[in-house]
């Protein structure tokens, strides 16, 4: 099962690369539309070696990371409150869901008006984008806990706070981590969109726009491949942690 889980995505990715190579090698498309993989790889190597791509990547990842941190610090307590106070949950859930229907690009101008241009507004944008899956997953994770287990702990003398810290949150942690995993990829998207719309002195979003203005298609592809690689690595790492935590919870 694990071999299939890793083998199928890997096979699909290699197939896409081979198709890309074949199409460009046979000159089926103009290089200004789809550059050759070797050209993109060379552009990526130069950008990493020169350092400007790594500097831009680190800047974007910092913004995305802070967005994830703030979303977790706000989202987990909100998810707990929604499960603890049913009336509050029924009142807020439709509005939390509706907030996700608003495109990030529509929120950005408001954030500029409220918080100004720069990193602060972009971090807020990432937080807004990421917070929904964390709230939902936290609430779902706690709701799935067997109430008899909590009642038994209460009979043994555990108060509400101890039930939450030592039973509810550990049992809900795999789903909370799943929300953070999905949120991480959304945060990267938010950082790039924020840099493009709100503005930043550096970052991959600005680098992408710079390559676009230069009509450097290979540079744009290099940025996108770098972003996709980091997103896959981060997603896979969080998925691994999620599985390990889930295994520990199941054993206990």
Short mmCIF file of C-alpha atoms in Angstrom, two decimals:
data_model
loop_
_atom_site.label_atom_id
_atom_site.label_comp_id
_atom_site.label_asym_id
_atom_site.label_seq_id
_atom_site.Cartn_x
_atom_site.Cartn_y
_atom_site.Cartn_z
CA UNK A 1 0.00 0.00 0.00
CA UNK A 2 2.82 2.41 0.91
CA UNK A 3 4.66 1.48 -2.30
CA UNK A 4 1.51 2.29 -4.29
CA UNK A 5 1.04 5.57 -2.42
CA UNK A 6 4.52 6.75 -3.43
CA UNK A 7 4.89 4.86 -6.71
CA UNK A 8 1.77 6.17 -8.44
CA UNK A 9 2.49 9.91 -7.92
CA UNK A 10 6.14 9.32 -8.88
CA UNK A 11 5.14 7.47 -12.06
CA UNK A 12 2.68 10.20 -12.98
CA UNK A 13 5.29 12.91 -12.43
CA UNK A 14 7.89 11.11 -14.55
CA UNK A 15 5.31 10.61 -17.30
CA UNK A 16 4.58 14.35 -17.34
CA UNK A 17 8.29 15.13 -17.54
CA UNK A 18 8.75 12.69 -20.45
CA UNK A 19 5.76 14.20 -22.25
CA UNK A 20 7.17 17.70 -21.69
CA UNK A 21 10.56 16.59 -23.03
CA UNK A 22 9.01 14.93 -26.08
CA UNK A 23 6.81 17.90 -26.99
CA UNK A 24 9.67 20.42 -26.69
CA UNK A 25 12.27 18.14 -28.30
CA UNK A 26 10.01 17.73 -31.33
CA UNK A 27 9.42 21.51 -31.40
CA UNK A 28 5.66 21.05 -31.28
CA UNK A 29 5.30 24.33 -29.39
CA UNK A 30 7.13 27.64 -29.50
CA UNK A 31 9.80 27.89 -26.75
CA UNK A 32 8.15 31.14 -25.67
CA UNK A 33 5.08 29.07 -24.83
CA UNK A 34 6.75 25.96 -23.42
CA UNK A 35 10.54 26.06 -22.91
CA UNK A 36 12.69 22.94 -23.09
CA UNK A 37 13.23 21.14 -19.73
CA UNK A 38 17.01 21.50 -20.12
CA UNK A 39 16.64 25.27 -20.51
CA UNK A 40 14.45 25.49 -17.42
CA UNK A 41 16.85 23.29 -15.43
CA UNK A 42 19.77 25.47 -16.45
CA UNK A 43 17.83 28.60 -15.45
CA UNK A 44 16.92 27.02 -12.12
CA UNK A 45 20.53 25.97 -11.48
CA UNK A 46 21.78 29.48 -12.24
CA UNK A 47 19.16 31.09 -9.99
CA UNK A 48 19.98 28.77 -7.08
CA UNK A 49 23.74 29.04 -7.58
CA UNK A 50 23.59 32.82 -7.86
CA UNK A 51 21.43 32.89 -4.75
CA UNK A 52 18.61 35.19 -5.83
CA UNK A 53 16.07 32.36 -6.22
CA UNK A 54 16.90 30.90 -2.80
CA UNK A 55 16.68 34.35 -1.20
CA UNK A 56 13.27 34.90 -2.80
CA UNK A 57 12.11 31.42 -1.76
CA UNK A 58 13.18 31.89 1.87
CA UNK A 59 11.37 35.24 1.99
CA UNK A 60 8.12 33.70 0.69
CA UNK A 61 8.44 30.69 3.01
CA UNK A 62 8.89 32.94 6.04
CA UNK A 63 5.67 34.76 5.20
CA UNK A 64 3.82 31.47 4.59
CA UNK A 65 5.26 30.02 7.81
CA UNK A 66 4.12 32.94 9.94
CA UNK A 67 0.70 32.71 8.31
CA UNK A 68 0.50 29.04 9.34
CA UNK A 69 1.64 29.81 12.89
CA UNK A 70 -0.93 32.58 13.41
CA UNK A 71 -3.68 30.51 11.76
CA UNK A 72 -2.90 27.60 14.09
CA UNK A 73 -2.79 29.80 17.20
CA UNK A 74 -6.19 31.29 16.31
CA UNK A 75 -7.80 28.35 14.48
CA UNK A 76 -7.30 25.60 17.07
CA UNK A 77 -8.93 27.58 19.94
CA UNK A 78 -11.76 28.60 17.57
CA UNK A 79 -12.32 24.95 16.63
CA UNK A 80 -12.43 24.03 20.32
CA UNK A 81 -14.91 26.81 21.11
CA UNK A 82 -17.18 25.71 18.25
CA UNK A 83 -17.39 22.20 19.73
CA UNK A 84 -17.74 23.38 23.32
CA UNK A 85 -20.48 25.92 22.66
CA UNK A 86 -22.91 24.48 20.11
CA UNK A 87 -24.90 27.71 19.76
CA UNK A 88 -21.70 29.61 19.00
CA UNK A 89 -20.73 26.94 16.48
CA UNK A 90 -24.07 27.10 14.68
CA UNK A 91 -23.82 30.88 14.60
CA UNK A 92 -20.26 31.15 13.30
CA UNK A 93 -19.85 28.12 11.01
CA UNK A 94 -21.74 29.61 8.02
CA UNK A 95 -19.67 32.80 8.21
CA UNK A 96 -16.39 30.90 8.50
CA UNK A 97 -17.38 28.86 5.44
CA UNK A 98 -18.48 31.97 3.54
CA UNK A 99 -15.13 33.64 4.20
CA UNK A 100 -13.45 30.93 2.11
CA UNK A 101 -15.57 31.77 -0.90
CA UNK A 102 -13.97 35.21 -1.11
CA UNK A 103 -10.90 35.11 -3.41
CA UNK A 104 -7.58 36.10 -1.85
CA UNK A 105 -7.09 38.71 -4.55
CA UNK A 106 -10.30 40.43 -3.41
CA UNK A 107 -9.16 40.60 0.23
CA UNK A 108 -5.73 42.02 -0.60
CA UNK A 109 -6.84 45.62 -1.39
CA UNK A 110 -8.74 45.78 1.91
CA UNK A 111 -5.67 44.62 3.82
CA UNK A 112 -3.58 47.30 2.13
CA UNK A 113 -6.09 49.93 3.28
CA UNK A 114 -6.13 48.58 6.85
CA UNK A 115 -2.54 47.46 7.39
CA UNK A 116 -0.59 49.12 4.57
CA UNK A 117 1.72 47.64 1.95
CA UNK A 118 4.36 45.06 2.75
CA UNK A 119 4.95 41.89 4.74
CA UNK A 120 2.40 42.55 7.49
CA UNK A 121 -0.56 42.55 5.10
CA UNK A 122 0.71 39.47 3.26
CA UNK A 123 1.05 37.52 6.53
CA UNK A 124 -2.51 38.51 7.46
CA UNK A 125 -3.69 37.34 4.03
CA UNK A 126 -1.96 33.95 4.51
CA UNK A 127 -3.51 33.63 7.98
CA UNK A 128 -7.01 34.28 6.63
CA UNK A 129 -6.53 31.70 3.86
CA UNK A 130 -5.12 28.99 6.16
CA UNK A 131 -7.35 29.40 9.20
CA UNK A 132 -10.48 27.73 7.77
CA UNK A 133 -9.13 24.17 7.33
CA UNK A 134 -7.54 24.33 10.78
CA UNK A 135 -10.80 25.44 12.46
CA UNK A 136 -12.82 22.78 10.63
CA UNK A 137 -10.35 19.94 11.24
CA UNK A 138 -9.99 20.82 14.91
CA UNK A 139 -13.77 20.85 15.39
CA UNK A 140 -14.24 17.59 13.46
CA UNK A 141 -11.40 15.90 15.35
CA UNK A 142 -12.85 16.78 18.75
CA UNK A 143 -16.42 15.89 17.71
CA UNK A 144 -15.27 12.39 16.66
CA UNK A 145 -13.96 11.56 20.13
CA UNK A 146 -16.08 9.02 21.94
CA UNK A 147 -17.99 10.97 24.62
CA UNK A 148 -17.93 7.90 26.87
CA UNK A 149 -14.13 8.19 27.01
CA UNK A 150 -14.36 11.78 28.22
CA UNK A 151 -17.10 10.87 30.68
CA UNK A 152 -14.96 8.04 32.10
CA UNK A 153 -12.03 10.41 32.57
CA UNK A 154 -14.35 12.87 34.30
CA UNK A 155 -15.50 10.14 36.68
CA UNK A 156 -11.84 9.48 37.49
CA UNK A 157 -11.50 13.11 38.57
CA UNK A 158 -10.37 14.87 35.38
CA UNK A 159 -11.75 18.37 34.99
CA UNK A 160 -12.68 20.02 31.69
CA UNK A 161 -9.23 21.50 31.15
CA UNK A 162 -7.48 18.19 31.80
CA UNK A 163 -9.92 16.39 29.50
CA UNK A 164 -9.10 18.88 26.76
CA UNK A 165 -5.31 18.88 27.17
CA UNK A 166 -4.66 15.20 27.91
CA UNK A 167 -7.43 13.46 25.96
CA UNK A 168 -9.28 15.59 23.42
CA UNK A 169 -6.35 17.42 21.78
CA UNK A 170 -4.05 14.36 21.54
CA UNK A 171 -6.84 12.27 19.99
CA UNK A 172 -7.75 15.10 17.60
CA UNK A 173 -4.11 15.87 16.72
CA UNK A 174 -3.98 13.76 13.50
CA UNK A 175 -6.90 15.73 12.04
CA UNK A 176 -5.47 19.04 13.29
CA UNK A 177 -2.18 18.17 11.59
CA UNK A 178 -4.11 17.31 8.40
CA UNK A 179 -5.61 20.80 8.50
CA UNK A 180 -2.13 22.29 8.95
CA UNK A 181 -0.86 20.17 6.04
CA UNK A 182 -3.53 21.50 3.71
CA UNK A 183 -3.05 24.96 5.13
CA UNK A 184 0.68 24.94 4.35
CA UNK A 185 0.11 24.68 0.60
CA UNK A 186 -2.59 27.36 0.83
CA UNK A 187 -0.18 29.60 2.74
CA UNK A 188 2.39 29.37 -0.04
CA UNK A 189 -0.30 30.37 -2.53
CA UNK A 190 -1.31 33.25 -0.27
CA UNK A 191 2.29 34.45 0.03
CA UNK A 192 2.82 34.45 -3.75
CA UNK A 193 -0.54 36.14 -4.48
CA UNK A 194 0.10 38.65 -1.69
CA UNK A 195 3.53 39.56 -3.05
CA UNK A 196 2.05 40.04 -6.52
CA UNK A 197 -0.98 42.10 -5.47
CA UNK A 198 0.06 43.82 -2.24
CA UNK A 199 3.71 44.25 -3.18
CA UNK A 200 7.01 43.21 -1.65
CA UNK A 201 10.66 44.10 -2.10
CA UNK A 202 11.56 40.43 -2.56
CA UNK A 203 9.95 37.00 -2.73
CA UNK A 204 9.08 34.48 -5.42
CA UNK A 205 5.89 36.34 -6.33
CA UNK A 206 7.90 39.46 -7.20
CA UNK A 207 10.51 37.32 -8.97
CA UNK A 208 7.78 35.73 -11.09
CA UNK A 209 6.45 39.14 -12.10
CA UNK A 210 9.98 40.29 -12.90
CA UNK A 211 10.52 37.30 -15.20
CA UNK A 212 7.14 37.95 -16.82
CA UNK A 213 8.09 41.56 -17.61
CA UNK A 214 11.35 40.29 -19.11
CA UNK A 215 9.43 37.72 -21.16
CA UNK A 216 11.69 35.10 -19.54
CA UNK A 217 9.51 31.99 -19.83
CA UNK A 218 12.29 29.66 -18.62
CA UNK A 219 12.72 31.80 -15.50
CA UNK A 220 8.98 31.68 -14.80
CA UNK A 221 8.96 27.89 -15.14
CA UNK A 222 12.02 27.69 -12.85
CA UNK A 223 10.14 29.64 -10.15
CA UNK A 224 7.02 27.49 -10.52
CA UNK A 225 9.04 24.24 -10.32
CA UNK A 226 10.85 25.51 -7.22
CA UNK A 227 7.54 26.43 -5.61
CA UNK A 228 5.95 23.08 -6.49
CA UNK A 229 8.96 21.17 -5.14
CA UNK A 230 8.90 22.99 -1.81
CA UNK A 231 5.12 22.55 -1.53
CA UNK A 232 5.43 18.80 -2.17
CA UNK A 233 8.28 18.45 0.34
CA UNK A 234 6.41 20.39 3.03
CA UNK A 235 3.17 18.52 2.35
CA UNK A 236 4.96 15.14 2.49
CA UNK A 237 6.82 16.03 5.71
CA UNK A 238 3.63 17.09 7.47
CA UNK A 239 1.86 13.99 6.15
CA UNK A 240 4.64 11.82 7.61
CA UNK A 241 4.34 13.56 11.00
CA UNK A 242 0.56 13.19 10.83
CA UNK A 243 0.85 9.43 10.23
CA UNK A 244 3.38 9.00 13.03
CA UNK A 245 1.18 10.92 15.47
CA UNK A 246 -1.85 8.93 14.33
CA UNK A 247 0.03 5.67 14.93
CA UNK A 248 1.07 6.78 18.43
CA UNK A 249 -2.50 7.83 19.26
CA UNK A 250 -3.86 4.51 17.98
CA UNK A 251 -1.37 2.55 20.09
CA UNK A 252 -2.33 4.45 23.22
#
